[in-house]
Amino acid sequence: MRLSDAALGRATLARQLLLGREDVAVPEAVRRVGALQAQEPASPYLALWNRVAGFDPADLDHALASGEVVRATLMRITLHAVHRDDWAPFHRAMTHPLRASRLNDRRFAPARLTPAEADGVRDALLAFCAEPRTQDEILGELERLLGADRAPAAWFALRTLAPLHHVPTGPPWSFSPRARRYRAGAATAADDPPPGDDPAVVHLLRRYLAAFGPASEADFARFTMLRRPFTRPAVAALRDELVVVEGPDGRELLDLPDAPRPDPATPAPPRLLGMWESVVLAHEDRNRVVADAHRPHVVRRNGDTLPTVLVDGRVAGVWRATEDGVDVAVFEPLDRAAWSALEVEAHGLQAFLADREPTVYRRYRRWWDAVPAADVRRVAG
């Protein structure tokens, strides 16, 4: 069975709760979509507003405060919000890239620690973080252990590779870059696992396919930053459970047998997605959601992934929130019905942001004038 880009897109949108807002509790919504990009604190809230019927941001506040949803550094060495049951296996699966990205970085060199010594400091740090600690408190403890000259470089590595949860610090979006707190998560192995049939990687692959499939091994590698010595054994371990379909170019794509694959003509409502939206970033081949021609305008060279406009299941442009309303810039002309539907979404977004941060993502507005737009309109305000 060969699937078109449209069919792949509808399959992913169905799993991502983007074919219609669903009446589902916040922790279950997070579990179903696999992982929400969270390096910008507002983004998980925007993601759930787009997916959950009647979403109340206070419900995510509560889930993060209670630990039902965990914010931590995981896939692609970036912050994600994940269900608490997925955090430990996800972190274990990501051990190799998390360690390699920091222990091999020249910014770690001033710590003057071998990997084994770094693991010892890690264990001491986790014991210290059994209760929530501020970043200043953690640096103070590392200075006590290592000295003031070595502590910053050690923290550069450990804040990424150690199994630490980010602790909410308050409104508007639970976390602030200027006031960071951490606590130890459940203990996971400190050593760098050898390539092989790691149950944690198998778990991550199964959850990835449930949330973003059908997908190739290369798609999974892009989503995680895991190399083939880790992805290939996981695919082999799961292969008997999976079905194989063909992508538009005949590539082998893997999927769970009972996962939804809707008709490609299934209506896909417009959505105003937040920055670093997972559905835009989850595949090596992203044509199912964003055309190659538009991709550089959405994912900038420095990695910034702009707030996107989804029309008929595909990225059609970008949006911004200003003091005066919500603006939309599209790459190609839209018909009147599409603009009318976007206006409804924009007014809903404006109301959603009003009590939290009406000008969300303000510091990224510099990209607005660089977007080649066929049409720019104020759709709410």
Coordinates of C-alpha atoms in Angstrom, one line a residue:
M1 CA 0.0 0.0 0.0
R2 CA 1.5 3.3 -1.1
L3 CA 0.4 6.4 0.9
S4 CA 0.5 10.0 -0.5
D5 CA 1.8 12.9 1.4
A6 CA -1.8 13.9 2.0
A7 CA -2.5 10.4 3.5
L8 CA 0.6 10.6 5.7
G9 CA -0.4 14.0 6.8
R10 CA -3.9 13.0 7.8
A11 CA -2.5 10.0 9.7
T12 CA -0.1 12.2 11.7
L13 CA -2.8 14.8 12.3
A14 CA -5.2 12.2 13.6
R15 CA -2.7 10.9 16.1
Q16 CA -1.7 14.5 17.1
L17 CA -5.4 15.4 17.9
L18 CA -5.3 18.0 15.1
L19 CA -8.3 16.7 13.0
G20 CA -10.6 18.0 15.7
R21 CA -10.2 19.1 19.3
E22 CA -10.9 16.2 21.6
D23 CA -12.5 16.0 25.0
V24 CA -9.6 14.4 26.9
A25 CA -7.8 15.2 30.1
V26 CA -4.5 17.0 29.8
P27 CA -2.1 14.2 31.0
E28 CA -3.8 11.7 28.6
A29 CA -3.6 14.3 25.7
V30 CA 0.2 14.6 26.4
R31 CA 0.6 10.8 26.5
R32 CA -1.3 10.4 23.2
V33 CA 0.8 13.1 21.3
G34 CA 4.0 11.6 22.6
A35 CA 6.0 14.8 23.4
L36 CA 5.4 18.5 23.2
Q37 CA 8.3 20.8 22.4
A38 CA 8.8 23.0 25.5
Q39 CA 11.9 25.1 25.3
E40 CA 9.6 28.1 24.9
P41 CA 7.3 27.9 28.0
A42 CA 4.1 28.9 26.2
S43 CA 4.4 26.3 23.5
P44 CA 3.0 23.3 25.4
Y45 CA 0.0 25.4 26.3
L46 CA -0.5 26.5 22.7
A47 CA -0.2 22.9 21.6
L48 CA -2.9 21.7 23.9
W49 CA -5.2 24.7 23.1
N50 CA -5.0 23.5 19.5
R51 CA -5.8 19.9 20.5
V52 CA -8.1 19.7 23.6
A53 CA -11.7 20.8 23.6
G54 CA -12.3 23.5 26.1
F55 CA -8.7 23.5 27.2
D56 CA -8.1 25.3 30.5
P57 CA -4.4 26.3 30.9
A58 CA -4.8 25.8 34.7
D59 CA -5.1 22.1 34.0
L60 CA -1.6 22.0 32.5
D61 CA -0.4 24.2 35.4
H62 CA -1.7 21.5 37.8
A63 CA -0.3 18.6 35.7
L64 CA 3.2 20.2 35.7
A65 CA 3.0 21.0 39.4
S66 CA 1.9 17.5 40.4
G67 CA 4.4 15.8 38.1
E68 CA 1.7 14.1 35.9
V69 CA 3.5 16.0 33.1
V70 CA 7.2 16.4 33.2
R71 CA 9.4 19.1 31.5
A72 CA 12.9 17.9 30.9
T73 CA 15.7 17.8 28.3
L74 CA 15.0 14.8 26.0
M75 CA 14.7 14.3 22.3
R76 CA 17.0 16.4 20.0
I77 CA 18.7 17.7 23.2
T78 CA 15.8 20.1 23.7
L79 CA 13.1 20.6 26.3
H80 CA 10.0 18.6 26.0
A81 CA 6.8 18.1 28.1
V82 CA 6.0 14.4 28.4
H83 CA 3.7 12.1 30.4
R84 CA 5.3 11.0 33.7
D85 CA 5.1 7.3 32.6
D86 CA 7.2 8.1 29.5
W87 CA 9.8 10.3 31.1
A88 CA 12.2 7.6 32.5
P89 CA 12.3 5.3 29.4
F90 CA 12.6 8.4 27.2
H91 CA 15.5 9.7 29.2
R92 CA 17.2 6.3 29.3
A93 CA 16.7 6.0 25.5
M94 CA 18.3 9.4 25.0
T95 CA 21.3 8.7 27.3
H96 CA 23.9 8.4 24.5
P97 CA 23.1 11.7 22.6
L98 CA 22.6 13.6 25.8
R99 CA 26.0 12.5 27.1
A100 CA 27.8 12.9 23.8
S101 CA 26.4 16.4 23.2
R102 CA 27.8 17.7 26.5
L103 CA 30.8 15.5 27.5
N104 CA 32.3 16.0 24.1
D105 CA 31.7 19.7 24.0
R106 CA 34.6 22.1 24.5
R107 CA 32.5 24.1 27.0
F108 CA 32.7 21.0 29.3
A109 CA 36.5 20.9 29.2
P110 CA 37.1 23.5 32.0
A111 CA 35.3 21.1 34.4
R112 CA 38.4 18.8 34.0
L113 CA 36.3 15.7 34.7
T114 CA 36.5 12.2 33.1
P115 CA 33.1 10.7 32.1
A116 CA 33.4 8.4 35.2
E117 CA 34.1 11.4 37.4
A118 CA 31.2 13.3 35.9
D119 CA 28.9 10.4 36.8
G120 CA 30.1 10.7 40.4
V121 CA 29.3 14.4 40.5
R122 CA 26.0 13.6 38.8
D123 CA 25.0 11.2 41.6
A124 CA 26.0 13.8 44.2
L125 CA 24.0 16.4 42.4
L126 CA 20.9 14.2 42.2
A127 CA 21.1 13.6 45.9
F128 CA 21.3 17.3 46.5
C129 CA 18.3 17.8 44.2
A130 CA 16.1 15.3 46.0
E131 CA 14.1 18.5 46.9
P132 CA 13.7 21.4 44.4
R133 CA 16.8 23.6 44.1
T134 CA 17.4 26.9 42.3
Q135 CA 20.1 27.1 39.7
D136 CA 22.1 29.3 42.1
E137 CA 21.8 26.7 44.8
I138 CA 23.0 24.0 42.4
L139 CA 26.0 26.1 41.3
G140 CA 26.8 26.7 45.0
E141 CA 26.8 23.0 45.6
L142 CA 29.0 22.3 42.6
E143 CA 31.4 25.0 43.7
R144 CA 31.7 23.2 47.1
L145 CA 32.4 19.9 45.3
L146 CA 34.6 21.1 42.5
G147 CA 35.7 24.7 43.1
A148 CA 34.4 28.0 41.6
D149 CA 36.5 27.6 38.4
R150 CA 35.1 24.2 37.5
A151 CA 31.5 24.4 38.6
P152 CA 30.0 26.4 35.6
A153 CA 31.4 23.9 33.0
A154 CA 30.2 20.9 35.1
W155 CA 26.7 22.4 35.3
F156 CA 26.7 23.1 31.6
A157 CA 26.9 19.3 31.0
L158 CA 24.9 18.0 34.0
R159 CA 21.8 20.2 33.5
T160 CA 21.3 18.5 30.2
L161 CA 22.5 14.9 30.7
A162 CA 21.4 14.3 34.4
P163 CA 17.9 13.0 35.0
L164 CA 16.5 16.4 36.2
H165 CA 12.9 17.7 36.0
H166 CA 12.2 21.4 35.7
V167 CA 10.2 22.6 38.6
P168 CA 7.4 25.1 37.9
T169 CA 8.2 28.6 39.0
G170 CA 4.9 30.4 38.4
P171 CA 2.8 32.3 35.8
P172 CA 2.2 32.9 33.0
W173 CA 3.3 29.6 31.6
S174 CA 4.7 27.8 34.7
F175 CA 8.4 28.3 33.8
S176 CA 10.6 31.4 33.5
P177 CA 14.1 31.4 31.9
R178 CA 15.1 33.9 34.6
A179 CA 14.1 31.7 37.6
R180 CA 14.9 28.1 37.1
R181 CA 14.4 25.3 39.6
Y182 CA 15.2 21.6 39.3
R183 CA 14.6 18.4 41.1
A184 CA 15.9 14.9 40.6
G185 CA 13.8 12.5 38.6
A186 CA 13.7 8.8 39.0
A187 CA 17.1 7.2 39.0
T188 CA 18.3 6.1 35.6
A189 CA 21.6 4.4 34.7
A190 CA 24.5 6.9 34.4
D191 CA 26.6 4.9 32.0
D192 CA 26.4 5.4 28.3
P193 CA 24.6 2.3 27.0
P194 CA 26.2 0.4 24.2
P195 CA 24.3 0.1 20.9
G196 CA 21.9 -2.8 20.9
D197 CA 18.4 -3.9 21.7
D198 CA 17.7 -1.4 24.5
P199 CA 14.1 -1.8 25.8
A200 CA 14.0 2.0 26.4
V201 CA 14.7 2.7 22.8
V202 CA 12.1 0.2 21.7
H203 CA 9.6 1.9 24.0
L204 CA 10.5 5.3 22.5
L205 CA 10.1 3.9 19.0
R206 CA 6.7 2.4 19.7
R207 CA 5.5 5.7 21.3
Y208 CA 6.9 7.7 18.4
L209 CA 5.0 5.6 15.8
A210 CA 1.8 5.9 17.8
A211 CA 2.2 9.7 17.9
F212 CA 3.8 10.5 14.5
G213 CA 3.6 7.4 12.2
P214 CA 3.7 6.1 9.7
A215 CA 7.4 6.9 9.6
S216 CA 10.8 5.6 8.5
E217 CA 13.8 4.8 10.6
A218 CA 15.4 8.0 9.3
D219 CA 12.3 9.9 10.6
F220 CA 12.8 8.4 14.0
A221 CA 16.5 9.2 14.0
R222 CA 15.7 12.8 13.1
F223 CA 13.1 13.1 15.9
T224 CA 15.5 11.7 18.5
M225 CA 19.0 12.4 17.3
L226 CA 19.8 8.7 17.9
R227 CA 22.3 7.1 15.5
R228 CA 21.7 4.0 13.4
P229 CA 23.5 1.7 15.9
F230 CA 20.7 2.5 18.3
T231 CA 17.7 2.9 15.9
R232 CA 18.3 -0.2 13.8
P233 CA 18.2 -2.7 16.7
A234 CA 15.0 -1.1 18.0
V235 CA 13.4 -1.4 14.5
A236 CA 14.5 -5.0 14.3
A237 CA 13.1 -5.8 17.8
L238 CA 9.7 -4.3 16.9
R239 CA 9.4 -5.4 13.3
D240 CA 7.2 -8.4 13.9
E241 CA 4.7 -6.1 15.6
L242 CA 4.6 -3.5 12.8
V243 CA 3.1 -3.2 9.4
V244 CA 5.0 -1.8 6.4
V245 CA 3.5 0.8 4.0
E246 CA 5.1 2.7 1.2
G247 CA 5.6 6.5 1.2
P248 CA 5.0 8.6 -1.8
D249 CA 8.5 7.9 -3.2
G250 CA 8.3 4.1 -2.4
R251 CA 10.3 4.3 0.8
E252 CA 9.5 1.8 3.5
L253 CA 7.5 3.3 6.3
L254 CA 6.7 1.5 9.6
D255 CA 3.5 1.7 11.6
L256 CA 1.6 0.1 14.4
P257 CA -1.1 -2.1 12.9
D258 CA -4.1 -0.5 14.7
A259 CA -3.0 3.1 14.4
P260 CA -5.3 5.5 12.5
R261 CA -4.7 6.1 8.8
P262 CA -7.7 8.2 7.8
D263 CA -8.8 8.9 4.2
P264 CA -6.6 11.6 2.8
A265 CA -9.8 13.6 1.9
T266 CA -10.7 13.8 5.6
P267 CA -11.3 17.5 6.5
A268 CA -8.5 19.1 8.5
P269 CA -9.5 22.3 10.3
P270 CA -7.2 25.3 10.3
R271 CA -4.9 25.7 13.3
L272 CA -2.6 28.4 14.6
L273 CA 0.3 26.3 16.0
G274 CA 2.9 27.5 18.4
M275 CA 6.7 27.8 18.1
W276 CA 8.7 24.6 17.8
E277 CA 5.5 22.6 17.1
S278 CA 6.3 18.9 17.3
V279 CA 4.2 18.0 14.2
V280 CA 6.4 20.3 12.1
L281 CA 9.7 18.8 13.4
A282 CA 9.0 15.1 13.9
H283 CA 10.2 13.8 10.5
E284 CA 13.2 13.7 8.3
D285 CA 10.8 14.0 5.3
R286 CA 8.4 16.7 6.4
N287 CA 6.4 17.0 3.1
R288 CA 3.4 15.5 4.8
V289 CA 2.9 18.8 6.7
V290 CA 5.2 21.4 5.2
A291 CA 6.3 21.8 1.6
D292 CA 10.0 21.9 1.0
A293 CA 9.7 25.3 -0.5
H294 CA 8.2 26.7 2.7
R295 CA 10.4 24.9 5.2
P296 CA 13.2 27.4 5.3
H297 CA 10.7 30.2 6.0
V298 CA 9.3 28.2 9.0
V299 CA 12.5 26.6 10.4
R300 CA 15.2 29.3 10.4
R301 CA 18.9 28.6 10.1
N302 CA 19.4 29.1 13.8
G303 CA 16.7 26.5 14.6
D304 CA 13.9 28.9 15.5
T305 CA 10.7 27.3 14.4
L306 CA 8.1 30.0 13.9
P307 CA 4.4 29.9 14.9
T308 CA 2.7 28.3 11.9
V309 CA -0.7 28.5 10.2
L310 CA -2.1 25.1 9.3
V311 CA -4.7 25.1 6.4
D312 CA -6.1 21.8 5.1
G313 CA -3.5 19.9 7.1
R314 CA -0.4 21.7 5.7
V315 CA 1.6 24.7 6.8
A316 CA 0.3 27.7 4.8
G317 CA 2.1 30.5 6.6
V318 CA 3.0 32.0 9.9
W319 CA 1.3 34.2 12.6
R320 CA 2.2 36.7 15.3
A321 CA 0.4 38.1 18.3
T322 CA 0.8 41.9 18.8
E323 CA -0.7 44.5 21.1
D324 CA -3.4 45.1 18.5
G325 CA -4.4 41.6 17.6
V326 CA -3.3 38.5 15.6
D327 CA -1.7 38.8 12.2
V328 CA -1.3 36.0 9.6
A329 CA 1.1 35.9 6.7
V330 CA 0.5 33.1 4.1
F331 CA 2.8 31.8 1.5
E332 CA 0.1 31.2 -1.1
P333 CA -3.3 32.8 -1.7
L334 CA -6.2 31.4 0.4
D335 CA -9.9 31.4 -0.5
R336 CA -12.5 33.3 1.4
A337 CA -13.6 30.2 3.4
A338 CA -10.1 29.5 4.6
W339 CA -9.7 33.2 5.8
S340 CA -13.0 33.1 7.5
A341 CA -12.1 29.9 9.4
L342 CA -8.7 31.4 10.4
E343 CA -10.5 34.5 11.8
V344 CA -12.5 32.2 14.1
E345 CA -9.3 30.5 15.3
A346 CA -7.6 33.8 15.7
H347 CA -10.3 35.3 17.9
G348 CA -10.2 32.1 20.0
L349 CA -6.4 32.4 20.3
Q350 CA -6.6 36.1 21.2
A351 CA -9.1 35.2 24.0
F352 CA -6.8 32.4 25.2
L353 CA -3.8 34.6 25.4
A354 CA -5.5 37.6 27.0
D355 CA -5.1 36.5 30.6
R356 CA -1.6 35.1 30.2
E357 CA 0.6 36.7 27.6
P358 CA -1.3 38.6 24.8
T359 CA 2.0 39.3 22.9
V360 CA 3.3 35.7 23.1
Y361 CA 6.6 35.1 21.3
R362 CA 7.2 38.8 21.1
R363 CA 11.0 38.5 21.1
Y364 CA 10.9 36.4 17.9
R365 CA 9.1 39.1 15.8
R366 CA 12.3 39.9 14.0
W367 CA 11.6 37.1 11.7
W368 CA 8.3 38.6 10.5
D369 CA 9.7 40.9 7.9
A370 CA 11.9 38.1 6.5
V371 CA 8.9 35.9 5.6
P372 CA 8.0 36.0 1.8
A373 CA 4.2 36.4 2.1
A374 CA 1.6 36.3 -0.7
D375 CA -1.0 37.9 1.7
V376 CA -0.8 39.5 5.1
R377 CA -3.9 40.2 7.2
R378 CA -5.0 41.1 10.7
V379 CA -7.4 38.3 11.5
A380 CA -8.3 39.3 15.0
G381 CA -8.0 42.6 16.9

